[in-house]
Amino acid sequence: MISPKTLLRGRTLSFSAEPTGPEDSAAYDYREDGALLIENGLITAAGEFDTLRADAPDAKVVDHRPHLLMAGFIDTHIHFPQTQVIASWGAQLLDWLNTYTFPEESRYADPALAEAMATRFLDQLTAHGTTTAVAYCSVHAASAEAYFAEAARRNMRMIGGKVMMDRNAPEALRDTPQSSYDDTKALIARWHGKSRAHYAITPRFAITSTPAQMEMAQALVAENPDCYVQTHLSENDAEIALTAELYPDARDYLDVYETYGLLHDKALLGHSIHLSPREIDRLAETDARPVFCPTSNLFLGSGLFDDAGLRARGLTNAIATDVGGGTSYSMLQTLAEGYKILQLQGQKLHPLRAFHWITRGNAVALGLQDRIGTLAPGSEADIVVLNARATEAMALRMERAQTLSEELFVLQMMGDDRAIDSVYVAGVDTRDQASATEIAISA
Ligand code: GUN
Ligand code: ZN
């Protein structure tokens, strides 16, 4: 069978490096009448529409003009079982976990509920333009199973893991050191490297793991060096104080994770807000990745992430929603709140760097920049189509926008799921995928 070819036409923007400033046009490729040739889920050519059309006269053309085609967004920290925790009122981290989050996560012991919610969770991600995410599942292996199975059905490149937690949580949410090891090992064997999945070994945070469980996490990391590790670090003052009580021998919060061998360039450390100079040194030496979660840090009143300070030390910062501490699935809204957090510290997030961050930048943080995060030939065809005039207010503002950077900044500050015109996952329009599923169900 001849493989069908699709040519997506539109304005195209793809980054090849992090822009050093608003004028750094060498860091990206922008075309007014661009095109992407898609074959077998990959981008096989990118360039001017006329040239690609002449080279592939048999390709089906999908015209997205005047919209903007970019690589799909990447969310590097999100909680799958918290879709119904977002917007829970009035608490900071530890009370929020105990009052809202842990009771909700208990429901994911039910595999049928986890399966139904995996569908709705991934629907939300793609509706908001996110084509790859790194997710915490609940403590139950069945929640990770449901998450990976649904991602595989949609052919999405997804990362995740079941949380390991054996103390300071309700009984229904506690595993044991041994069961957390066994379940994680089995999930890695079942999913890591299968379809487009990667496993993230996930000790939730120091407070919910005993030293015995941390030893099990250490063994898993040593046995599976190509898996990711994800956990939370220095988000909130009360959390840091309790961690110091629970690990009295640790020099600081990071030292808990360091002692158990969890730090390397595939370790994603959510929040990383209140850090000592020693912790920053060790983050730099181990090349672990801090993850900035702007909407969550504001919502839970956690603090201000020092992006410039960490970058100056050579760290690679990722950016993420942290739903349901975060208040939006939108990486555009995440950039908007990130911009404001940096403003409060006299730091700047210009739109070119912002859009690099949620595409190629997060791909670099995950070591996946050769597969996702750009529109370069050879990349997987995960693509978002953006409309900077999606709302009346945006269209009104766009009447006075003259440059690409101005358009991007309108999307960054005013955009959300309404600005997502279309999303392709591995070359398939997610709306076609949804209707194909409906047809299969009704048939
Ligand atoms: N620390 C430990 N668990 C969580 C969580 O679910 N959300 C946030 N924001 N921080 C955490
Ligand atoms: Zn989190």
PDB file of C-alpha atoms and ligand atoms in Angstrom, residues 77-79 82 93 96-97 136 204 231-232 235 270-271 293 296 321-326, ligand 2:
ATOM      1  CA  HIS A  77       4.465  18.114  35.411  1.00  0.00           C
ATOM      2  CA  ILE A  78       0.774  17.307  35.800  1.00  0.00           C
ATOM      3  CA  HIS A  79      -1.343  15.043  38.019  1.00  0.00           C
ATOM      4  CA  GLN A  82      -6.462  15.719  39.915  1.00  0.00           C
ATOM      5  CA  LEU A  93       0.031  22.753  50.014  1.00  0.00           C
ATOM      6  CA  TRP A  96      -4.753  21.153  50.207  1.00  0.00           C
ATOM      7  CA  LEU A  97      -3.316  17.646  49.852  1.00  0.00           C
ATOM      8  CA  TYR A 136       1.817  11.583  38.215  1.00  0.00           C
ATOM      9  CA  ARG A 204       5.711  11.504  45.375  1.00  0.00           C
ATOM     10  CA  THR A 231       9.192  14.176  42.511  1.00  0.00           C
ATOM     11  CA  HIS A 232       8.482  17.454  44.317  1.00  0.00           C
ATOM     12  CA  GLU A 235       7.536  24.030  47.155  1.00  0.00           C
ATOM     13  CA  GLY A 270       8.611  19.979  40.574  1.00  0.00           C
ATOM     14  CA  HIS A 271       8.612  23.529  41.986  1.00  0.00           C
ATOM     15  CA  CYS A 293       4.763  25.519  37.788  1.00  0.00           C
ATOM     16  CA  SER A 296       0.138  26.304  40.890  1.00  0.00           C
ATOM     17  CA  THR A 321       0.884  23.292  34.596  1.00  0.00           C
ATOM     18  CA  ASP A 322       0.858  21.118  37.762  1.00  0.00           C
ATOM     19  CA  VAL A 323      -2.894  20.597  37.384  1.00  0.00           C
ATOM     20  CA  GLY A 324      -4.721  20.302  39.857  1.00  0.00           C
ATOM     21  CA  GLY A 325      -2.580  22.595  42.061  1.00  0.00           C
ATOM     22  CA  GLY A 326      -2.275  24.434  38.772  1.00  0.00           C
TER      23      GLY A 326
HETATM   24 ZN    ZN B   2       2.789  18.335  41.430  1.00  0.00          ZN
END
